[in-house]
PDB file of C-alpha atoms in Angstrom:
ATOM      1  CA  MET A1153       0.438   2.161  -5.965  1.00  0.00           C
ATOM      2  CA  GLN A1154       0.493   4.772  -3.218  1.00  0.00           C
ATOM      3  CA  ILE A1155       2.497   3.571  -0.228  1.00  0.00           C
ATOM      4  CA  GLN A1156       1.269   4.570   3.199  1.00  0.00           C
ATOM      5  CA  LYS A1157       3.562   4.691   6.244  1.00  0.00           C
ATOM      6  CA  ILE A1158       2.355   2.615   9.179  1.00  0.00           C
ATOM      7  CA  ASP A1159       3.192   3.152  12.833  1.00  0.00           C
ATOM      8  CA  ASN A1160       4.259  -0.276  14.044  1.00  0.00           C
ATOM      9  CA  TYR A1161       4.913   0.766  17.623  1.00  0.00           C
ATOM     10  CA  ASN A1162       3.256  -1.298  20.355  1.00  0.00           C
ATOM     11  CA  ARG A1163       2.089  -4.099  18.112  1.00  0.00           C
ATOM     12  CA  ASN A1164       0.707  -7.094  19.924  1.00  0.00           C
ATOM     13  CA  VAL A1165       2.654  -9.504  17.714  1.00  0.00           C
ATOM     14  CA  ASN A1166       6.227 -10.587  18.278  1.00  0.00           C
ATOM     15  CA  PHE A1167       7.665  -9.531  14.947  1.00  0.00           C
ATOM     16  CA  LYS A1168      11.250 -10.326  15.936  1.00  0.00           C
ATOM     17  CA  ALA A1169      10.836 -13.836  14.588  1.00  0.00           C
ATOM     18  CA  TRP A1170       9.052 -12.561  11.478  1.00  0.00           C
ATOM     19  CA  ILE A1171      11.640 -10.140  10.121  1.00  0.00           C
ATOM     20  CA  ARG A1172      13.170 -12.222   7.378  1.00  0.00           C
ATOM     21  CA  ARG A1173      16.349 -11.193   5.695  1.00  0.00           C
ATOM     22  CA  VAL A1174      16.503 -11.995   2.035  1.00  0.00           C
ATOM     23  CA  ASP A1175      19.806 -11.818   0.300  1.00  0.00           C
ATOM     24  CA  LYS A1176      21.663 -10.862  -2.842  1.00  0.00           C
ATOM     25  CA  ILE A1177      25.026 -11.375  -4.479  1.00  0.00           C
ATOM     26  CA  ASN A1178      27.529  -8.530  -4.278  1.00  0.00           C
ATOM     27  CA  ILE A1179      29.982  -7.627  -7.042  1.00  0.00           C
ATOM     28  CA  CYS A1180      32.555 -10.043  -5.618  1.00  0.00           C
ATOM     29  CA  GLY A1181      30.124 -12.937  -5.851  1.00  0.00           C
ATOM     30  CA  GLN A1182      29.628 -13.123  -2.088  1.00  0.00           C
ATOM     31  CA  LYS A1183      26.182 -13.752  -0.630  1.00  0.00           C
ATOM     32  CA  ILE A1184      25.080 -10.939   1.652  1.00  0.00           C
ATOM     33  CA  LEU A1185      21.889 -10.429   3.643  1.00  0.00           C
ATOM     34  CA  SER A1186      20.666  -6.944   3.101  1.00  0.00           C
ATOM     35  CA  HIS A1187      16.915  -6.659   2.698  1.00  0.00           C
ATOM     36  CA  CYS A1188      14.032  -7.191   5.097  1.00  0.00           C
ATOM     37  CA  ASN A1189      10.574  -8.606   4.522  1.00  0.00           C
ATOM     38  CA  THR A1190       8.034  -9.527   7.165  1.00  0.00           C
ATOM     39  CA  THR A1191       7.550 -13.152   6.277  1.00  0.00           C
ATOM     40  CA  CYS A1192       8.669 -16.588   7.364  1.00  0.00           C
ATOM     41  CA  PHE A1193       8.112 -20.270   6.750  1.00  0.00           C
ATOM     42  CA  PHE A1194       4.807 -21.526   8.169  1.00  0.00           C
ATOM     43  CA  ARG A1195       3.772 -18.092   9.351  1.00  0.00           C
ATOM     44  CA  PRO A1196       1.495 -18.510  12.386  1.00  0.00           C
ATOM     45  CA  ASP A1197      -1.388 -16.359  11.107  1.00  0.00           C
ATOM     46  CA  PHE A1198      -2.594 -18.958   8.620  1.00  0.00           C
ATOM     47  CA  GLY A1199      -4.587 -22.001   9.702  1.00  0.00           C
ATOM     48  CA  TRP A1200      -2.306 -24.668   8.327  1.00  0.00           C
ATOM     49  CA  GLU A1201      -4.569 -27.427   9.590  1.00  0.00           C
ATOM     50  CA  LYS A1202      -8.050 -25.893   9.613  1.00  0.00           C
ATOM     51  CA  ALA A1203      -7.911 -23.532   6.627  1.00  0.00           C
ATOM     52  CA  THR A1204      -6.084 -26.010   4.419  1.00  0.00           C
ATOM     53  CA  LYS A1205      -8.556 -28.756   5.290  1.00  0.00           C
ATOM     54  CA  PHE A1206     -11.411 -26.412   4.348  1.00  0.00           C
ATOM     55  CA  ILE A1207      -9.740 -25.592   1.021  1.00  0.00           C
ATOM     56  CA  ILE A1208      -9.167 -29.259   0.199  1.00  0.00           C
ATOM     57  CA  GLU A1209     -12.791 -30.105   0.954  1.00  0.00           C
ATOM     58  CA  LYS A1210     -14.183 -27.130  -0.973  1.00  0.00           C
ATOM     59  CA  TYR A1211     -12.391 -28.082  -4.170  1.00  0.00           C
ATOM     60  CA  LYS A1212     -12.506 -31.866  -3.816  1.00  0.00           C
ATOM     61  CA  ASP A1213     -14.589 -32.315  -6.988  1.00  0.00           C
ATOM     62  CA  LEU A1214     -12.444 -30.079  -9.202  1.00  0.00           C
ATOM     63  CA  PRO A1215      -9.486 -31.460 -11.188  1.00  0.00           C
ATOM     64  CA  LYS A1216      -7.605 -28.117 -11.119  1.00  0.00           C
ATOM     65  CA  VAL A1217      -7.592 -24.977  -8.974  1.00  0.00           C
ATOM     66  CA  ASN A1218      -5.853 -21.698  -9.848  1.00  0.00           C
ATOM     67  CA  VAL A1219      -3.742 -20.274  -7.011  1.00  0.00           C
ATOM     68  CA  TYR A1220      -2.260 -16.776  -6.849  1.00  0.00           C
ATOM     69  CA  ASN A1221      -0.075 -15.279  -4.140  1.00  0.00           C
ATOM     70  CA  TYR A1222       0.212 -11.487  -4.053  1.00  0.00           C
ATOM     71  CA  GLY A1223       2.724  -9.937  -1.691  1.00  0.00           C
ATOM     72  CA  CYS A1224       4.711 -13.163  -1.948  1.00  0.00           C
ATOM     73  CA  SER A1225       8.007 -11.636  -0.767  1.00  0.00           C
ATOM     74  CA  ASN A1226      10.810 -14.222  -1.042  1.00  0.00           C
ATOM     75  CA  GLY A1227       8.383 -17.118  -1.486  1.00  0.00           C
ATOM     76  CA  SER A1228       8.698 -18.757   1.929  1.00  0.00           C
ATOM     77  CA  GLU A1229       4.983 -18.554   2.722  1.00  0.00           C
ATOM     78  CA  ILE A1230       3.735 -20.059  -0.513  1.00  0.00           C
ATOM     79  CA  TYR A1231       6.436 -22.714  -0.352  1.00  0.00           C
ATOM     80  CA  SER A1232       5.002 -23.560   3.064  1.00  0.00           C
ATOM     81  CA  PHE A1233       1.559 -24.032   1.527  1.00  0.00           C
ATOM     82  CA  LEU A1234       2.925 -26.356  -1.149  1.00  0.00           C
ATOM     83  CA  MET A1235       4.945 -28.418   1.317  1.00  0.00           C
ATOM     84  CA  TYR A1236       1.946 -28.770   3.593  1.00  0.00           C
ATOM     85  CA  LEU A1237      -0.276 -29.923   0.728  1.00  0.00           C
ATOM     86  CA  GLU A1238       2.079 -32.642  -0.456  1.00  0.00           C
ATOM     87  CA  SER A1239       3.192 -33.846   2.977  1.00  0.00           C
ATOM     88  CA  ASN A1240      -0.337 -34.103   4.363  1.00  0.00           C
ATOM     89  CA  TYR A1241      -2.518 -34.804   1.300  1.00  0.00           C
ATOM     90  CA  GLY A1242      -0.234 -36.308  -1.326  1.00  0.00           C
ATOM     91  CA  GLU A1243       1.158 -35.517  -4.748  1.00  0.00           C
ATOM     92  CA  ASN A1244      -2.209 -35.544  -6.541  1.00  0.00           C
ATOM     93  CA  ILE A1245      -3.513 -32.739  -4.317  1.00  0.00           C
ATOM     94  CA  LEU A1246      -0.269 -30.828  -4.748  1.00  0.00           C
ATOM     95  CA  ASN A1247      -0.623 -30.995  -8.513  1.00  0.00           C
ATOM     96  CA  LYS A1248      -4.249 -29.846  -8.320  1.00  0.00           C
ATOM     97  CA  PHE A1249      -3.209 -26.588  -6.649  1.00  0.00           C
ATOM     98  CA  SER A1250      -0.010 -25.921  -8.560  1.00  0.00           C
ATOM     99  CA  PRO A1251       1.823 -24.336 -10.207  1.00  0.00           C
ATOM    100  CA  ILE A1252       1.213 -21.198  -8.168  1.00  0.00           C
ATOM    101  CA  ILE A1253       1.593 -17.700  -9.621  1.00  0.00           C
ATOM    102  CA  ALA A1254       3.407 -15.633  -6.969  1.00  0.00           C
ATOM    103  CA  LYS A1255       3.771 -11.867  -7.345  1.00  0.00           C
ATOM    104  CA  ASP A1256       5.144  -8.941  -5.373  1.00  0.00           C
ATOM    105  CA  PHE A1257       5.433  -5.187  -5.874  1.00  0.00           C
ATOM    106  CA  ASP A1258       9.058  -5.352  -4.669  1.00  0.00           C
ATOM    107  CA  ASN A1259      11.442  -6.084  -7.561  1.00  0.00           C
ATOM    108  CA  PHE A1260      14.258  -7.079  -5.238  1.00  0.00           C
ATOM    109  CA  ALA A1261      12.139  -9.590  -3.332  1.00  0.00           C
ATOM    110  CA  ILE A1262      11.167 -11.205  -6.637  1.00  0.00           C
ATOM    111  CA  GLU A1263      14.813 -11.361  -7.730  1.00  0.00           C
ATOM    112  CA  VAL A1264      15.660 -13.185  -4.503  1.00  0.00           C
ATOM    113  CA  ALA A1265      12.673 -15.501  -4.888  1.00  0.00           C
ATOM    114  CA  LYS A1266      13.756 -16.415  -8.415  1.00  0.00           C
ATOM    115  CA  LYS A1267      17.306 -17.147  -7.233  1.00  0.00           C
ATOM    116  CA  GLY A1268      15.921 -19.331  -4.473  1.00  0.00           C
ATOM    117  CA  ILE A1269      18.412 -18.256  -1.835  1.00  0.00           C
ATOM    118  CA  LEU A1270      16.414 -18.076   1.404  1.00  0.00           C
ATOM    119  CA  SER A1271      17.240 -17.568   5.052  1.00  0.00           C
ATOM    120  CA  ALA A1272      15.661 -19.542   7.883  1.00  0.00           C
ATOM    121  CA  ASN A1273      16.144 -19.567  11.636  1.00  0.00           C
ATOM    122  CA  THR A1274      15.943 -22.533  13.983  1.00  0.00           C
ATOM    123  CA  GLU A1275      12.232 -22.025  14.685  1.00  0.00           C
ATOM    124  CA  GLU A1276      11.450 -22.077  10.981  1.00  0.00           C
ATOM    125  CA  LEU A1277      13.543 -25.168  10.360  1.00  0.00           C
ATOM    126  CA  ASN A1278      11.693 -26.912  13.168  1.00  0.00           C
ATOM    127  CA  ASN A1279       8.333 -25.793  11.772  1.00  0.00           C
ATOM    128  CA  ILE A1280       9.182 -27.091   8.318  1.00  0.00           C
ATOM    129  CA  ASN A1281       9.907 -30.497   9.822  1.00  0.00           C
ATOM    130  CA  LYS A1282       6.842 -30.296  12.063  1.00  0.00           C
ATOM    131  CA  TYR A1283       4.355 -29.541   9.292  1.00  0.00           C
ATOM    132  CA  THR A1284       5.967 -31.852   6.707  1.00  0.00           C
ATOM    133  CA  HIS A1285       6.515 -34.801   9.065  1.00  0.00           C
ATOM    134  CA  ASN A1286      10.304 -34.486   9.070  1.00  0.00           C
ATOM    135  CA  LYS A1287      10.664 -34.127   5.312  1.00  0.00           C
ATOM    136  CA  PHE A1288      12.815 -30.983   5.302  1.00  0.00           C
ATOM    137  CA  LEU A1289      15.506 -32.609   3.168  1.00  0.00           C
ATOM    138  CA  ASN A1290      12.875 -33.570   0.580  1.00  0.00           C
ATOM    139  CA  TYR A1291      12.419 -29.876  -0.167  1.00  0.00           C
ATOM    140  CA  PHE A1292      15.635 -27.995   0.631  1.00  0.00           C
ATOM    141  CA  ASP A1293      19.395 -28.066   0.397  1.00  0.00           C
ATOM    142  CA  ILE A1294      21.390 -26.300   3.120  1.00  0.00           C
ATOM    143  CA  ASP A1295      24.268 -23.977   2.292  1.00  0.00           C
ATOM    144  CA  LYS A1296      26.738 -25.179   4.917  1.00  0.00           C
ATOM    145  CA  GLU A1297      29.278 -22.509   4.072  1.00  0.00           C
ATOM    146  CA  PHE A1298      27.130 -19.518   4.852  1.00  0.00           C
ATOM    147  CA  SER A1299      25.004 -18.360   7.765  1.00  0.00           C
ATOM    148  CA  PHE A1300      23.953 -15.057   9.319  1.00  0.00           C
ATOM    149  CA  LYS A1301      23.599 -14.785  13.081  1.00  0.00           C
ATOM    150  CA  ASN A1302      21.014 -17.472  13.902  1.00  0.00           C
ATOM    151  CA  ASP A1303      19.962 -18.035  10.300  1.00  0.00           C
ATOM    152  CA  VAL A1304      21.068 -20.603   7.756  1.00  0.00           C
ATOM    153  CA  ILE A1305      20.764 -20.284   4.014  1.00  0.00           C
ATOM    154  CA  ILE A1306      18.531 -22.848   2.346  1.00  0.00           C
ATOM    155  CA  LYS A1307      17.723 -23.415  -1.302  1.00  0.00           C
ATOM    156  CA  PRO A1308      14.485 -25.041  -2.498  1.00  0.00           C
ATOM    157  CA  LYS A1309      14.962 -28.176  -4.544  1.00  0.00           C
ATOM    158  CA  LYS A1310      13.651 -28.383  -8.086  1.00  0.00           C
ATOM    159  CA  ASN A1311      10.615 -30.462  -7.071  1.00  0.00           C
ATOM    160  CA  LEU A1312       9.484 -27.468  -4.948  1.00  0.00           C
ATOM    161  CA  SER A1313      10.745 -24.472  -6.917  1.00  0.00           C
ATOM    162  CA  ASP A1314       9.198 -25.756 -10.152  1.00  0.00           C
ATOM    163  CA  LYS A1315       5.764 -25.437  -8.535  1.00  0.00           C
ATOM    164  CA  VAL A1316       5.954 -21.609  -8.329  1.00  0.00           C
ATOM    165  CA  PHE A1317       6.341 -18.887 -10.968  1.00  0.00           C
ATOM    166  CA  PHE A1318       7.506 -15.550  -9.558  1.00  0.00           C
ATOM    167  CA  GLU A1319       6.678 -12.203 -11.171  1.00  0.00           C
ATOM    168  CA  THR A1320       6.807  -8.525 -10.269  1.00  0.00           C
ATOM    169  CA  ALA A1321       3.323  -7.026 -10.288  1.00  0.00           C
ATOM    170  CA  ASP A1322       1.088  -4.418  -8.687  1.00  0.00           C
ATOM    171  CA  ILE A1323      -2.185  -6.052  -7.632  1.00  0.00           C
ATOM    172  CA  LEU A1324      -4.006  -2.741  -8.083  1.00  0.00           C
ATOM    173  CA  LYS A1325      -3.649  -3.334 -11.824  1.00  0.00           C
ATOM    174  CA  ASP A1326      -2.723  -6.990 -12.052  1.00  0.00           C
ATOM    175  CA  TYR A1327      -5.948  -8.327 -10.486  1.00  0.00           C
ATOM    176  CA  LYS A1328      -7.336  -8.390 -14.046  1.00  0.00           C
ATOM    177  CA  ASN A1329      -4.948 -11.282 -14.816  1.00  0.00           C
ATOM    178  CA  ILE A1330      -6.526 -13.532 -12.183  1.00  0.00           C
ATOM    179  CA  LYS A1331      -8.740 -16.235 -13.640  1.00  0.00           C
ATOM    180  CA  PRO A1332     -12.144 -15.329 -12.180  1.00  0.00           C
ATOM    181  CA  ASN A1333     -13.469 -18.841 -11.507  1.00  0.00           C
ATOM    182  CA  ASN A1334     -12.088 -21.661  -9.360  1.00  0.00           C
ATOM    183  CA  SER A1335      -9.289 -19.480  -8.014  1.00  0.00           C
ATOM    184  CA  ILE A1336      -7.662 -18.952  -4.637  1.00  0.00           C
ATOM    185  CA  VAL A1337      -6.059 -15.551  -4.133  1.00  0.00           C
ATOM    186  CA  PHE A1338      -3.626 -15.168  -1.241  1.00  0.00           C
ATOM    187  CA  ALA A1339      -3.578 -11.391  -0.765  1.00  0.00           C
ATOM    188  CA  ARG A1340      -2.033 -11.289   2.671  1.00  0.00           C
ATOM    189  CA  ASN A1341      -0.422  -8.701   4.886  1.00  0.00           C
ATOM    190  CA  PHE A1342       0.120  -5.873   2.394  1.00  0.00           C
ATOM    191  CA  TRP A1343      -3.169  -3.949   2.642  1.00  0.00           C
ATOM    192  CA  ILE A1344      -1.864  -1.675   5.398  1.00  0.00           C
ATOM    193  CA  TYR A1345       0.673  -0.233   2.959  1.00  0.00           C
ATOM    194  CA  LEU A1346      -2.053   0.974   0.598  1.00  0.00           C
ATOM    195  CA  SER A1347      -3.802   4.297   0.875  1.00  0.00           C
ATOM    196  CA  ASP A1348      -7.423   4.238   2.047  1.00  0.00           C
ATOM    197  CA  GLU A1349      -8.537   5.074  -1.490  1.00  0.00           C
ATOM    198  CA  ASP A1350      -6.522   2.250  -3.066  1.00  0.00           C
ATOM    199  CA  ARG A1351      -7.662  -0.189  -0.387  1.00  0.00           C
ATOM    200  CA  LYS A1352     -11.303   0.588  -1.078  1.00  0.00           C
ATOM    201  CA  GLU A1353     -10.841   0.451  -4.860  1.00  0.00           C
ATOM    202  CA  LEU A1354      -9.024  -2.889  -4.680  1.00  0.00           C
ATOM    203  CA  ALA A1355     -11.773  -4.434  -2.555  1.00  0.00           C
ATOM    204  CA  LYS A1356     -14.388  -3.322  -5.090  1.00  0.00           C
ATOM    205  CA  ASN A1357     -12.365  -4.477  -8.094  1.00  0.00           C
ATOM    206  CA  LEU A1358     -11.659  -7.906  -6.614  1.00  0.00           C
ATOM    207  CA  TYR A1359     -15.330  -8.408  -5.835  1.00  0.00           C
ATOM    208  CA  ASN A1360     -16.374  -7.434  -9.348  1.00  0.00           C
ATOM    209  CA  HIS A1361     -13.655  -9.549 -10.968  1.00  0.00           C
ATOM    210  CA  LEU A1362     -13.738 -12.788  -8.983  1.00  0.00           C
ATOM    211  CA  GLY A1363     -16.410 -15.233 -10.024  1.00  0.00           C
ATOM    212  CA  GLU A1364     -17.699 -18.678  -9.211  1.00  0.00           C
ATOM    213  CA  ASN A1365     -15.983 -20.838  -6.615  1.00  0.00           C
ATOM    214  CA  SER A1366     -13.165 -18.406  -5.777  1.00  0.00           C
ATOM    215  CA  LEU A1367     -11.631 -17.476  -2.427  1.00  0.00           C
ATOM    216  CA  LEU A1368      -9.730 -14.434  -1.176  1.00  0.00           C
ATOM    217  CA  ILE A1369      -7.370 -14.983   1.780  1.00  0.00           C
ATOM    218  CA  LEU A1370      -5.990 -12.177   3.956  1.00  0.00           C
ATOM    219  CA  GLY A1371      -3.624 -12.152   6.937  1.00  0.00           C
ATOM    220  CA  SER A1372      -3.926 -10.968  10.509  1.00  0.00           C
ATOM    221  CA  HIS A1373      -1.559  -8.104   9.726  1.00  0.00           C
ATOM    222  CA  ASP A1374      -4.242  -6.719   7.412  1.00  0.00           C
ATOM    223  CA  ASN A1375      -6.511  -6.196  10.419  1.00  0.00           C
ATOM    224  CA  HIS A1376      -4.027  -3.708  11.836  1.00  0.00           C
ATOM    225  CA  GLN A1377      -4.699  -1.979  15.144  1.00  0.00           C
ATOM    226  CA  ASN A1378      -4.467   1.430  13.410  1.00  0.00           C
ATOM    227  CA  TYR A1379      -7.880   0.830  11.832  1.00  0.00           C
ATOM    228  CA  GLN A1380      -9.188  -2.395  13.324  1.00  0.00           C
ATOM    229  CA  ASN A1381     -13.010  -2.541  13.359  1.00  0.00           C
ATOM    230  CA  THR A1382     -13.299   0.793  11.525  1.00  0.00           C
ATOM    231  CA  PHE A1383     -14.430   1.670   8.006  1.00  0.00           C
ATOM    232  CA  ARG A1384     -10.738   1.830   7.004  1.00  0.00           C
ATOM    233  CA  SER A1385     -10.151  -1.863   7.653  1.00  0.00           C
ATOM    234  CA  PRO A1386      -9.786  -3.944   4.459  1.00  0.00           C
ATOM    235  CA  LEU A1387     -11.896  -6.612   6.169  1.00  0.00           C
ATOM    236  CA  ASN A1388     -14.797  -4.161   6.403  1.00  0.00           C
ATOM    237  CA  MET A1389     -14.131  -2.752   2.943  1.00  0.00           C
ATOM    238  CA  LEU A1390     -14.361  -6.253   1.458  1.00  0.00           C
ATOM    239  CA  LYS A1391     -17.665  -6.834   3.244  1.00  0.00           C
ATOM    240  CA  ILE A1392     -19.017  -3.502   2.021  1.00  0.00           C
ATOM    241  CA  ALA A1393     -17.962  -4.449  -1.519  1.00  0.00           C
ATOM    242  CA  GLY A1394     -20.080  -7.602  -1.198  1.00  0.00           C
ATOM    243  CA  PHE A1395     -17.744 -10.359   0.029  1.00  0.00           C
ATOM    244  CA  GLU A1396     -18.833 -12.783   2.748  1.00  0.00           C
ATOM    245  CA  GLN A1397     -16.272 -13.458   5.460  1.00  0.00           C
ATOM    246  CA  LEU A1398     -16.141 -17.064   6.627  1.00  0.00           C
ATOM    247  CA  ASP A1399     -15.787 -17.753  10.354  1.00  0.00           C
ATOM    248  CA  PRO A1400     -12.144 -16.899  11.228  1.00  0.00           C
ATOM    249  CA  LEU A1401     -12.319 -18.830  14.503  1.00  0.00           C
ATOM    250  CA  LYS A1402     -13.153 -22.051  12.694  1.00  0.00           C
ATOM    251  CA  LEU A1403     -10.532 -21.523   9.992  1.00  0.00           C
ATOM    252  CA  ASP A1404      -7.744 -19.758  11.896  1.00  0.00           C
ATOM    253  CA  THR A1405      -7.444 -17.187   9.140  1.00  0.00           C
ATOM    254  CA  TYR A1406      -9.388 -14.562   7.163  1.00  0.00           C
ATOM    255  CA  ILE A1407     -11.131 -16.111   4.144  1.00  0.00           C
ATOM    256  CA  PHE A1408     -13.648 -14.283   1.946  1.00  0.00           C
ATOM    257  CA  THR A1409     -16.005 -15.628  -0.695  1.00  0.00           C
ATOM    258  CA  LYS A1410     -18.751 -14.208  -2.936  1.00  0.00           C
TER     259      LYS A1410
END
């Protein structure tokens, strides 16, 4: 994977609340926060109500749906999806869409995700309760002995963590491991870090690989101002490859289908 530097100056999004510190254990066994990923619980660029309702309706007649999350970082976003499913649609729907295969190019992020030691600020804690109807304690334990600035350390309980398998992978090659039919692929907010050539090739490969009844979901960060509405945008590259983009205003997110 060729990594491309992106000028983030003058973004229109308040990323202060999105810079999530993930943590590791130092040689003395102490937990330290040392690594940054742009993710958070219940990230605002996904239509938690509208998009999820659409997904539930689309797959209502299927007993099982395959779900993949590329660029999963520390797992907070896909955990949000799982919590929302169970809290708003019940355990049967949760089981239909899980377990989820979550992958990231970053080895360290995957190590943190596997350990299940996550940081969350007050806004995130409130959002977890908001979207789960005050069921935070159903899903997480709080580490009362450790905090960092305005963050607390939380650990997903087994009933949540068992619903996700984390792996290190490069989607440029790993897309071949996606089951083509009846699959949802969260491929969100990493396209800007790819070269133009890799972005175009990935769009073509995903279109050729995905089959019947599958969805591809991107994030608003993928429609970056550096190439918004130009041929370099992954949104346009996916359309050129053959994907149909569903109405983002109705769904509050970017969803593509064949």
